[in-house]
Amino acid sequence: MRNTLHLFLMLYLFSCQSSTPKREESVNENIRLNQIGYHPKSNKQFILTDTAATQFQLINNQQETVYTGRIMSNGTWAPSGEAVYMGDFSSFEVSGSYQIIVNEGASYPFEIKASLYQEAWHASIKSYYFQRASLPIEKEFDSLFHRAAGHPDIQCFYHPSSGKTSGFLASPGGWYDAGDYGKYVVNGALSTGQMLLLCTLYPQAVADQALHIPESGNGISDLLDELKYELDWLLTMQDEDGGVFHKLTAKNFSGFVSPEAYDLDRYVIGKGTAASLDFAAVLAQAARLLAPTHEFWSQKALEAAEKAWKWAQFNPQVAFSNPDDVKTGEYGDAQFADDFYWAAAELYLATQETMYLNYLQSNKETYQHQLTNSWKFFTRNVGFASLLIHQELIDPKLYKTLKNEHLLLCDSLLEAINHHPYRIALNTFEWGSNSDVLNQALLLCLAHQLTADEKYLMGAEQIIDYIFGKKGAEYLAKDKEVPFLGSLPLEQSVREAADFGRPAALQEGTALTTAFAEITRKLVSQVLLRNKNLPPTKAVEITNLVGCEAIKN
């Protein structure tokens, strides 16, 4: 039986380039597969679109055909309007470098090998190191993305929405957000919580010295070291009364500047129920997991978590929304039952106190995976998962109920996958849709962990194939009926070119330069077409900046 570890490792990854040699003829973009490759024992499928064909060949580096298979119709996918076909070569298990050939057209090259995702996994986790605030990225630890420190955050103003009107907060450390220099409690807590689940199941998923970060060599998993950098920052965001501030940002987004060039005042903004509960959940979770190596820290973390829980009990409906003078990411939430559930679950596992178990038993949460805004809606699922992987610590009746509901949810995901032309369980593409589909894979991996049933692992593998090569962004464009202009290889750090001091499009001899040039050409073409065929655009006001970047000149 295959182990689920390599699937869990993939759930946090983006895309990367394959180093396998290419066939001389150009790649046929209609052949869509996992561009990294496949484990020898895994399910191996590819998608073919809008192409009449009945068979395919698998060729090796010597251009020899090593496998021939049939191409079957998968129907039409409504969001893209494509006729979709599928080829399957799961029975081929020989390690090596390969391409799929259909009608003389070649796929992207890929590999079949056992340790397939190790490099991509380590690179994805080390990306958090590059997101560190208040710390220089030394050349010793990365020769490409080294930079000076930015945002010391040792004297941050209190915004009136924090409940304070004077003084300063020292809040150094933590990670920058996905595309700006803000630090946000709710999404930082969820990201950390999901990776703590991984550390619980597979403590050596990232060994000490695997990532080459400053803490490497201390005898502790590099992943735990990285997560603690964020957790230490989260601890600074708790007010004296136990409540937790919502975010630390400027009033507006900065321009595309490197961290050390940032010159906006930083503010502690808001204090609310969601931030306090998510803080309580992840600190309780971390206190349990880090106790063997950080005993004193874990005691303080658990005390902070319990204090935040008590504040939330007395303040159960304090929703955050951006004040009028703040335009950075809002990450608002007005429904807190799922946050209470996650916090109660982690606090019960950490303390075994009956009041938290009583809360869980008296406040049943709907066992579902609610799409979009995972930082808001996936909290309940992390709570469910923590309870399920600690069967020995929870009531047997509760465990049985949660397990049955989890498997029912995962069976519905498998049914959706099996009826989907692209073999995923998603037909709606909104902001963060890759997070949605990866969270579905995480749920399926957990089902495999609970049952050892290979069908769940196969479903997760099909989702991973989509992430590594089946063009989700292009389908988002088609779903929204807007032109798809192109794709960019992920070869830059946060703020793309800021660390280099000039736009990526102006750098020389890179894949990004070529990609930007092609996208620019298509963009100009679309602008000219729009100006010719459509009426003038009406002035609009952007009122919701969640997940967006506002640039002020």
Coordinates of C-alpha atoms in Angstrom, one line a residue:
M1 CA 0.0 0.0 0.0
R2 CA 1.2 3.5 -0.8
N3 CA 1.8 5.9 2.0
T4 CA -0.1 9.2 2.0
L5 CA 3.0 11.3 3.0
H6 CA 3.9 12.3 -0.6
L7 CA 0.3 13.5 -1.2
F8 CA 0.3 15.6 2.0
L9 CA 3.6 17.2 1.0
M10 CA 2.0 18.3 -2.3
L11 CA -1.0 20.1 -0.8
Y12 CA 1.0 23.3 -0.2
L13 CA 2.8 23.5 -3.5
F14 CA 2.5 25.7 -6.5
S15 CA 3.9 24.9 -9.9
C16 CA 7.5 24.4 -10.9
Q17 CA 9.5 23.6 -14.1
S18 CA 10.5 20.1 -15.1
S19 CA 14.2 19.6 -15.9
T20 CA 13.4 16.7 -18.3
P21 CA 14.7 17.1 -21.8
K22 CA 12.1 18.1 -24.4
R23 CA 11.3 16.5 -27.7
E24 CA 12.3 18.7 -30.6
E25 CA 8.9 19.5 -31.9
S26 CA 6.8 22.1 -30.0
V27 CA 4.7 21.1 -27.1
N28 CA 1.0 20.4 -27.8
E29 CA -0.8 22.5 -25.3
N30 CA -3.9 20.3 -25.7
I31 CA -2.1 17.4 -24.0
R32 CA -2.5 18.3 -20.3
L33 CA -0.8 16.3 -17.6
N34 CA 1.2 16.6 -14.4
Q35 CA 4.3 18.4 -15.7
I36 CA 6.4 17.2 -12.8
G37 CA 5.4 13.6 -13.2
Y38 CA 4.0 10.6 -11.4
H39 CA 5.0 8.1 -8.6
P40 CA 5.6 4.6 -10.1
K41 CA 2.6 3.2 -8.2
S42 CA 0.3 6.1 -8.7
N43 CA -2.7 6.6 -10.9
K44 CA -1.3 8.1 -14.2
Q45 CA -3.7 9.9 -16.4
F46 CA -3.6 12.8 -18.9
I47 CA -6.2 15.0 -20.5
L48 CA -6.5 15.7 -24.2
T49 CA -8.8 18.5 -25.4
D50 CA -10.4 19.3 -28.8
T51 CA -8.3 16.7 -30.6
A52 CA -9.5 13.8 -32.6
A53 CA -7.4 10.8 -31.7
T54 CA -7.9 7.2 -30.7
Q55 CA -4.5 6.2 -29.2
F56 CA -1.3 7.7 -27.6
Q57 CA 2.3 6.6 -27.2
L58 CA 4.6 7.0 -24.2
I59 CA 8.2 7.7 -25.3
N60 CA 11.4 7.7 -23.3
N61 CA 14.5 9.9 -23.7
Q62 CA 15.7 7.8 -26.6
Q63 CA 12.5 8.5 -28.5
E64 CA 11.5 4.9 -28.1
T65 CA 7.8 4.0 -27.6
V66 CA 7.5 2.1 -24.4
Y67 CA 3.8 2.1 -24.0
T68 CA 0.7 2.5 -26.2
G69 CA -2.8 3.2 -24.9
R70 CA -6.3 4.1 -26.0
I71 CA -7.8 7.6 -25.7
M72 CA -11.4 7.7 -24.3
S73 CA -14.0 10.4 -24.4
N74 CA -14.7 12.2 -21.1
G75 CA -17.5 14.4 -22.5
T76 CA -17.6 18.2 -22.8
W77 CA -16.8 20.5 -19.9
A78 CA -19.3 23.4 -19.8
P79 CA -17.0 26.0 -18.2
S80 CA -14.4 25.8 -21.0
G81 CA -16.6 24.5 -23.8
E82 CA -14.0 21.9 -24.6
A83 CA -14.4 18.3 -25.8
V84 CA -12.3 16.4 -23.2
Y85 CA -10.6 13.0 -23.7
M86 CA -8.4 11.0 -21.3
G87 CA -5.5 8.6 -21.6
D88 CA -4.4 6.3 -18.8
F89 CA -1.0 4.6 -18.4
S90 CA -1.3 3.7 -14.7
S91 CA 0.0 0.2 -15.4
F92 CA 3.4 1.5 -16.6
E93 CA 5.7 1.7 -13.6
V94 CA 9.2 2.0 -14.9
S95 CA 11.1 5.1 -13.6
G96 CA 12.5 7.5 -16.1
S97 CA 11.8 10.6 -18.2
Y98 CA 9.0 10.6 -20.7
Q99 CA 6.6 12.4 -23.0
I100 CA 3.1 11.6 -24.3
I101 CA 2.7 11.6 -28.1
V102 CA -0.7 12.2 -29.8
N103 CA -0.9 12.6 -33.5
E104 CA 2.8 13.6 -33.6
G105 CA 2.3 16.3 -31.0
A106 CA 4.3 16.0 -27.8
S107 CA 3.3 16.7 -24.2
Y108 CA 5.4 18.6 -21.7
P109 CA 8.2 16.2 -20.5
F110 CA 7.7 14.6 -17.1
E111 CA 9.3 11.9 -14.9
I112 CA 8.2 8.7 -13.2
K113 CA 10.1 8.2 -10.0
A114 CA 9.6 7.6 -6.3
S115 CA 10.9 10.8 -4.7
L116 CA 9.2 12.9 -7.3
Y117 CA 8.0 16.0 -5.2
Q118 CA 10.9 16.4 -2.8
E119 CA 12.5 19.3 -4.5
A120 CA 9.2 21.1 -5.1
W121 CA 8.1 20.4 -1.5
H122 CA 11.2 21.8 0.1
A123 CA 11.1 24.9 -2.2
S124 CA 7.5 25.6 -1.4
I125 CA 8.2 25.5 2.4
K126 CA 11.3 27.6 2.1
S127 CA 9.2 30.2 0.4
Y128 CA 7.9 31.1 3.8
Y129 CA 11.4 32.0 4.9
F130 CA 11.5 34.5 2.0
Q131 CA 8.3 36.0 3.4
R132 CA 9.8 36.7 6.8
A133 CA 9.4 40.3 8.1
S134 CA 11.9 42.1 10.2
L135 CA 14.8 39.9 9.1
P136 CA 17.3 40.1 6.3
I137 CA 17.5 37.2 3.9
E138 CA 21.2 36.5 4.0
K139 CA 23.1 35.4 0.9
E140 CA 24.4 32.5 2.9
F141 CA 20.9 31.1 2.9
D142 CA 19.9 32.0 -0.6
S143 CA 22.0 33.4 -3.4
L144 CA 19.1 34.5 -5.6
F145 CA 16.6 36.1 -3.2
H146 CA 18.8 37.6 -0.5
R147 CA 17.8 41.1 0.6
A148 CA 18.0 43.6 3.4
A149 CA 15.6 43.5 6.4
G150 CA 12.4 45.5 6.2
H151 CA 9.6 46.3 8.6
P152 CA 11.3 46.0 12.1
D153 CA 7.8 46.7 13.5
I154 CA 9.2 47.6 17.0
Q155 CA 7.1 50.8 17.2
C156 CA 3.7 50.4 15.5
F157 CA 0.9 52.9 16.1
Y158 CA -2.4 51.8 17.4
H159 CA -5.3 52.6 15.1
P160 CA -8.4 53.8 16.9
S161 CA -10.2 50.6 15.7
S162 CA -7.8 48.7 18.0
G163 CA -9.5 50.2 21.1
K164 CA -6.4 52.2 22.0
T165 CA -5.6 55.8 21.3
S166 CA -2.0 56.1 22.4
G167 CA 1.2 54.2 22.8
F168 CA 3.0 51.8 20.5
L169 CA 3.2 48.0 20.0
A170 CA 6.4 46.1 19.4
S171 CA 5.3 43.3 16.9
P172 CA 8.4 42.1 15.0
G173 CA 8.6 38.9 12.9
G174 CA 5.9 36.9 11.2
W175 CA 5.3 36.4 7.5
Y176 CA 4.2 39.0 4.9
D177 CA 0.9 38.3 3.3
A178 CA 0.7 36.7 -0.2
G179 CA 1.2 39.9 -2.2
D180 CA 1.6 42.8 0.3
Y181 CA 3.6 43.6 3.4
G182 CA 0.8 43.3 5.8
K183 CA 0.7 40.7 8.6
Y184 CA -2.8 39.3 9.2
V185 CA -3.9 37.1 12.1
V186 CA -6.8 35.1 10.7
N187 CA -5.2 33.8 7.5
G188 CA -1.8 33.4 9.2
A189 CA -3.4 31.3 11.8
L190 CA -5.1 29.0 9.3
S191 CA -2.0 28.5 7.2
T192 CA 0.0 27.6 10.2
G193 CA -2.7 25.4 11.6
Q194 CA -2.9 23.3 8.4
M195 CA 0.9 22.8 8.4
L196 CA 0.8 21.8 12.1
L197 CA -1.6 19.1 11.0
L198 CA 1.0 17.8 8.7
C199 CA 3.7 18.0 11.4
T200 CA 1.4 16.0 13.7
L201 CA 0.9 13.2 11.2
Y202 CA 4.5 13.2 9.8
P203 CA 6.9 14.9 12.2
Q204 CA 9.9 14.4 9.9
A205 CA 8.2 15.6 6.7
V206 CA 10.9 18.3 6.7
A207 CA 13.9 17.2 8.6
D208 CA 16.4 19.5 10.4
Q209 CA 18.8 21.1 7.8
A210 CA 16.6 20.2 4.9
L211 CA 15.8 23.9 4.0
H212 CA 19.0 25.6 4.9
I213 CA 17.5 28.4 7.0
P214 CA 19.1 30.2 9.9
E215 CA 17.7 27.7 12.5
S216 CA 18.9 24.7 10.6
G217 CA 21.2 22.4 12.7
N218 CA 19.3 23.0 16.0
G219 CA 18.0 19.4 16.0
I220 CA 14.4 20.5 15.3
S221 CA 12.4 20.1 12.1
D222 CA 13.0 23.1 9.8
L223 CA 9.3 23.2 9.2
L224 CA 8.6 23.6 12.9
D225 CA 11.3 26.3 13.1
E226 CA 9.6 28.2 10.3
L227 CA 6.1 27.9 11.8
K228 CA 7.4 29.1 15.1
Y229 CA 8.6 32.3 13.4
E230 CA 5.0 33.1 12.6
L231 CA 3.7 31.8 15.9
D232 CA 6.1 34.1 17.8
W233 CA 4.7 37.1 15.9
L234 CA 1.1 36.0 16.6
L235 CA 1.8 36.1 20.3
T236 CA 2.7 39.8 20.1
M237 CA -0.8 40.5 18.7
Q238 CA -2.7 39.7 21.9
D239 CA -4.0 42.7 23.9
E240 CA -3.7 42.7 27.7
D241 CA -7.4 41.7 28.1
G242 CA -6.9 38.6 26.0
G243 CA -8.5 39.8 22.8
V244 CA -6.4 39.7 19.6
F245 CA -5.7 42.5 17.2
H246 CA -6.8 41.7 13.6
K247 CA -3.8 42.9 11.5
L248 CA -0.7 44.9 11.3
T249 CA -0.5 47.0 8.1
A250 CA -0.2 50.5 6.9
K251 CA -3.4 52.4 6.1
N252 CA -2.9 51.8 2.4
F253 CA -0.9 49.3 0.3
S254 CA 2.6 50.3 -0.6
G255 CA 3.9 50.4 -4.1
F256 CA 6.1 47.6 -5.6
V257 CA 9.1 48.3 -3.5
S258 CA 11.6 46.1 -1.7
P259 CA 11.1 45.6 2.0
E260 CA 13.8 48.0 3.1
A261 CA 12.4 50.8 0.8
Y262 CA 9.0 50.7 2.5
D263 CA 8.3 54.1 4.2
L264 CA 4.6 53.9 5.4
D265 CA 3.6 54.1 9.0
R266 CA 2.5 50.7 10.4
Y267 CA -0.7 50.4 12.5
V268 CA -2.2 47.8 14.7
I269 CA -5.7 47.6 13.4
G270 CA -8.9 46.2 14.8
K271 CA -9.6 43.6 17.5
G272 CA -12.3 40.9 17.0
T273 CA -13.8 37.5 17.6
A274 CA -12.4 35.8 14.5
A275 CA -8.8 36.9 15.2
S276 CA -9.1 35.9 18.9
L277 CA -10.5 32.5 18.2
D278 CA -8.2 31.6 15.4
F279 CA -5.3 32.7 17.6
A280 CA -6.6 30.5 20.4
A281 CA -6.9 27.5 18.1
V282 CA -3.5 27.6 16.5
L283 CA -1.6 28.5 19.7
A284 CA -3.3 25.6 21.5
Q285 CA -2.4 23.3 18.6
A286 CA 1.2 24.5 18.6
A287 CA 1.5 24.3 22.4
R288 CA 0.7 20.6 22.2
L289 CA 3.0 19.9 19.3
L290 CA 6.0 22.0 20.4
A291 CA 5.9 20.9 24.1
P292 CA 8.7 18.3 23.8
T293 CA 11.2 20.8 22.4
H294 CA 9.9 24.2 23.7
E295 CA 8.3 23.4 27.1
F296 CA 8.3 26.9 28.5
W297 CA 7.2 28.5 25.2
S298 CA 4.4 25.9 25.0
Q299 CA 3.1 26.8 28.5
K300 CA 3.0 30.5 27.6
A301 CA 1.3 29.7 24.3
L302 CA -1.4 27.6 25.9
E303 CA -2.0 30.3 28.6
A304 CA -2.4 32.9 25.7
A305 CA -4.8 30.6 23.9
E306 CA -7.0 30.1 27.0
K307 CA -7.0 33.9 27.6
A308 CA -8.1 34.5 24.0
W309 CA -10.9 31.9 24.3
K310 CA -12.2 33.6 27.4
W311 CA -12.2 37.0 25.7
A312 CA -14.2 35.6 22.8
Q313 CA -16.7 34.1 25.1
F314 CA -17.4 37.5 26.5
N315 CA -17.2 39.1 23.0
P316 CA -18.8 36.5 20.7
Q317 CA -20.0 38.8 17.9
V318 CA -17.2 41.4 17.3
A319 CA -16.9 41.4 13.6
F320 CA -14.0 43.3 11.9
S321 CA -14.4 45.5 8.8
N322 CA -11.9 48.0 7.5
P323 CA -12.3 51.5 9.0
D324 CA -12.9 54.2 6.4
D325 CA -9.2 55.3 6.3
V326 CA -7.8 51.7 5.9
K327 CA -7.6 50.1 2.5
T328 CA -5.4 47.0 3.1
G329 CA -6.8 43.5 3.1
E330 CA -9.9 43.2 5.2
Y331 CA -10.2 39.4 5.8
G332 CA -13.6 40.1 7.4
D333 CA -15.9 37.5 8.9
A334 CA -19.3 37.8 10.6
Q335 CA -20.0 34.1 11.3
F336 CA -17.9 32.7 14.2
A337 CA -19.4 29.3 15.0
D338 CA -16.7 27.5 12.9
D339 CA -14.0 29.6 14.6
F340 CA -15.4 28.7 18.0
Y341 CA -15.4 25.0 17.0
W342 CA -11.8 25.0 15.9
A343 CA -10.6 26.7 19.0
A344 CA -12.6 24.4 21.3
A345 CA -11.3 21.4 19.5
E346 CA -7.6 22.4 19.8
L347 CA -8.1 23.6 23.4
Y348 CA -9.7 20.3 24.4
L349 CA -6.9 18.3 22.8
A350 CA -4.3 20.4 24.6
T351 CA -6.0 20.5 28.0
Q352 CA -8.5 17.6 28.2
E353 CA -10.8 20.0 30.1
T354 CA -14.4 19.0 29.9
M355 CA -15.7 22.5 29.3
Y356 CA -14.2 22.4 25.8
L357 CA -15.6 18.9 25.1
N358 CA -19.0 20.1 26.3
Y359 CA -18.8 22.9 23.9
L360 CA -18.1 20.6 21.0
Q361 CA -20.9 18.2 21.9
S362 CA -23.4 21.1 22.4
N363 CA -22.4 23.1 19.3
K364 CA -22.3 20.7 16.4
E365 CA -20.9 22.1 13.2
T366 CA -22.1 21.1 9.7
Y367 CA -19.6 18.7 8.3
Q368 CA -18.9 20.4 4.9
H369 CA -16.3 21.9 2.8
Q370 CA -17.5 25.4 2.0
L371 CA -15.8 26.8 -1.1
T372 CA -14.0 30.2 -1.5
N373 CA -12.2 32.3 1.2
S374 CA -10.6 29.3 2.8
W375 CA -9.1 31.5 5.6
K376 CA -12.8 32.1 6.6
F377 CA -14.5 28.8 5.9
F378 CA -11.9 26.0 6.3
T379 CA -11.4 26.6 10.1
R380 CA -14.0 24.0 11.0
N381 CA -12.3 21.5 8.8
V382 CA -9.0 21.9 10.6
G383 CA -10.8 21.4 13.9
F384 CA -12.5 18.2 12.5
A385 CA -9.1 17.0 11.3
S386 CA -7.3 17.6 14.6
L387 CA -10.0 15.6 16.4
L388 CA -9.9 12.7 13.9
I389 CA -6.1 12.3 14.1
H390 CA -6.2 12.2 17.9
Q391 CA -8.7 9.3 18.3
E392 CA -7.1 8.3 21.5
L393 CA -7.9 11.7 23.1
I394 CA -11.6 12.1 22.3
D395 CA -14.9 10.4 23.1
P396 CA -15.4 7.2 21.0
K397 CA -18.9 8.3 20.0
L398 CA -17.7 11.7 18.8
Y399 CA -14.9 10.1 16.9
K400 CA -17.3 7.7 15.2
T401 CA -19.6 10.5 14.2
L402 CA -16.8 12.7 12.8
K403 CA -15.3 9.8 10.9
N404 CA -18.6 8.8 9.3
E405 CA -19.3 12.4 8.3
H406 CA -15.8 12.9 7.0
L407 CA -16.1 9.8 4.8
L408 CA -19.5 10.8 3.5
L409 CA -18.0 14.2 2.5
C410 CA -15.1 12.6 0.8
D411 CA -17.3 10.1 -1.0
S412 CA -19.2 13.0 -2.4
L413 CA -15.9 14.5 -3.6
L414 CA -15.0 11.3 -5.3
E415 CA -18.3 11.1 -7.0
A416 CA -17.8 14.7 -8.3
I417 CA -14.3 13.8 -9.5
N418 CA -15.5 10.7 -11.3
H419 CA -18.1 12.7 -13.2
H420 CA -15.9 15.6 -14.0
P421 CA -14.1 15.7 -17.4
Y422 CA -10.9 16.9 -15.8
R423 CA -11.2 14.6 -12.8
I424 CA -11.4 17.3 -10.2
A425 CA -14.3 18.2 -7.8
L426 CA -14.5 21.9 -8.8
N427 CA -16.6 23.7 -11.4
T428 CA -16.6 27.2 -9.8
F429 CA -13.4 29.3 -10.2
E430 CA -13.1 32.3 -7.9
W431 CA -10.4 34.0 -6.0
G432 CA -8.4 31.3 -4.3
S433 CA -9.8 28.4 -6.3
N434 CA -6.5 26.5 -6.1
S435 CA -6.8 26.7 -2.4
D436 CA -10.3 25.1 -2.6
V437 CA -9.1 22.2 -4.8
L438 CA -6.0 21.6 -2.7
N439 CA -8.1 21.5 0.5
Q440 CA -10.3 18.9 -1.2
A441 CA -7.1 16.9 -1.7
L442 CA -6.2 17.3 1.9
L443 CA -9.6 16.0 3.0
L444 CA -9.2 12.9 0.7
C445 CA -5.7 12.3 2.1
L446 CA -7.1 12.3 5.6
A447 CA -9.8 9.8 4.5
H448 CA -7.1 7.5 3.3
Q449 CA -5.2 8.0 6.5
L450 CA -8.4 6.9 8.4
T451 CA -9.3 4.0 6.2
A452 CA -6.3 2.9 4.1
D453 CA -8.8 2.8 1.1
E454 CA -6.8 3.5 -2.1
K455 CA -9.8 5.2 -3.7
Y456 CA -9.2 8.3 -1.6
L457 CA -5.6 8.5 -2.5
M458 CA -6.4 8.2 -6.1
G459 CA -8.8 11.1 -5.9
A460 CA -6.1 13.2 -4.2
E461 CA -3.6 12.3 -6.9
Q462 CA -6.0 13.4 -9.7
I463 CA -6.3 16.8 -8.0
I464 CA -2.5 17.1 -7.7
D465 CA -2.3 16.4 -11.4
Y466 CA -4.6 19.3 -12.1
I467 CA -2.5 21.6 -9.9
F468 CA 0.7 20.7 -11.7
G469 CA -0.5 21.0 -15.3
K470 CA -4.2 21.1 -16.2
K471 CA -4.5 24.9 -16.6
G472 CA -6.9 26.1 -13.9
A473 CA -6.2 29.8 -14.5
E474 CA -7.2 29.5 -18.2
Y475 CA -10.5 28.0 -17.1
L476 CA -11.1 30.8 -14.7
A477 CA -10.7 33.2 -17.6
K478 CA -13.2 31.2 -19.7
D479 CA -15.6 30.9 -16.8
K480 CA -15.6 34.7 -16.4
E481 CA -15.7 35.2 -20.2
V482 CA -12.6 37.2 -20.3
P483 CA -9.5 36.6 -22.6
F484 CA -6.8 34.4 -21.2
L485 CA -3.6 36.3 -21.9
G486 CA -0.9 33.8 -20.9
S487 CA 0.9 32.2 -18.0
L488 CA 4.0 33.2 -16.0
P489 CA 6.6 30.7 -14.6
L490 CA 7.0 31.1 -10.8
E491 CA 10.6 32.3 -10.6
Q492 CA 10.3 35.3 -8.4
S493 CA 9.8 36.1 -4.7
V494 CA 7.1 38.2 -3.1
R495 CA 6.6 41.6 -4.9
E496 CA 8.0 39.8 -7.9
A497 CA 10.9 42.0 -9.1
A498 CA 11.4 44.2 -6.0
D499 CA 14.4 42.3 -4.8
F500 CA 16.1 42.9 -8.2
G501 CA 15.3 46.6 -8.2
R502 CA 13.7 46.6 -11.6
P503 CA 10.6 45.0 -13.2
A504 CA 10.9 41.4 -14.2
A505 CA 9.9 42.3 -17.7
L506 CA 13.1 44.4 -18.0
Q507 CA 15.4 41.7 -16.8
E508 CA 17.4 40.0 -19.4
G509 CA 17.4 36.4 -20.6
T510 CA 14.7 35.0 -18.3
A511 CA 11.6 33.0 -18.9
L512 CA 9.6 35.8 -17.2
T513 CA 10.9 38.3 -19.8
T514 CA 9.6 36.2 -22.6
A515 CA 6.3 35.5 -21.0
F516 CA 5.7 39.1 -20.1
A517 CA 6.5 40.2 -23.7
E518 CA 3.9 37.7 -25.0
I519 CA 1.3 38.7 -22.5
T520 CA 1.9 42.4 -23.2
R521 CA 1.4 41.8 -26.9
K522 CA -1.9 40.1 -26.2
L523 CA -3.0 42.7 -23.8
V524 CA -2.4 45.5 -26.3
S525 CA -4.4 43.6 -28.8
Q526 CA -7.3 43.1 -26.4
V527 CA -7.2 46.8 -25.4
L528 CA -7.4 47.9 -29.1
L529 CA -10.2 45.5 -29.7
R530 CA -12.1 46.7 -26.7
N531 CA -11.7 50.4 -27.7
K532 CA -13.0 49.6 -31.1
N533 CA -16.0 47.5 -30.2
L534 CA -17.2 48.6 -26.7
P535 CA -18.7 51.8 -25.3
P536 CA -16.6 53.9 -22.9
T537 CA -16.0 52.5 -19.5
K538 CA -18.0 54.0 -16.7
A539 CA -16.2 55.2 -13.6
V540 CA -16.4 52.7 -10.8
E541 CA -15.4 52.7 -7.1
I542 CA -13.7 49.6 -5.6
T543 CA -15.3 48.9 -2.3
N544 CA -14.0 45.4 -1.5
L545 CA -10.3 45.0 -1.4
V546 CA -10.1 41.5 0.1
G547 CA -7.4 39.7 -1.6
C548 CA -6.6 42.6 -3.9
E549 CA -3.7 45.1 -4.2
A550 CA -4.5 48.8 -4.2
I551 CA -1.7 50.9 -5.7
K552 CA -1.7 54.6 -5.0
N553 CA 0.5 56.7 -7.2

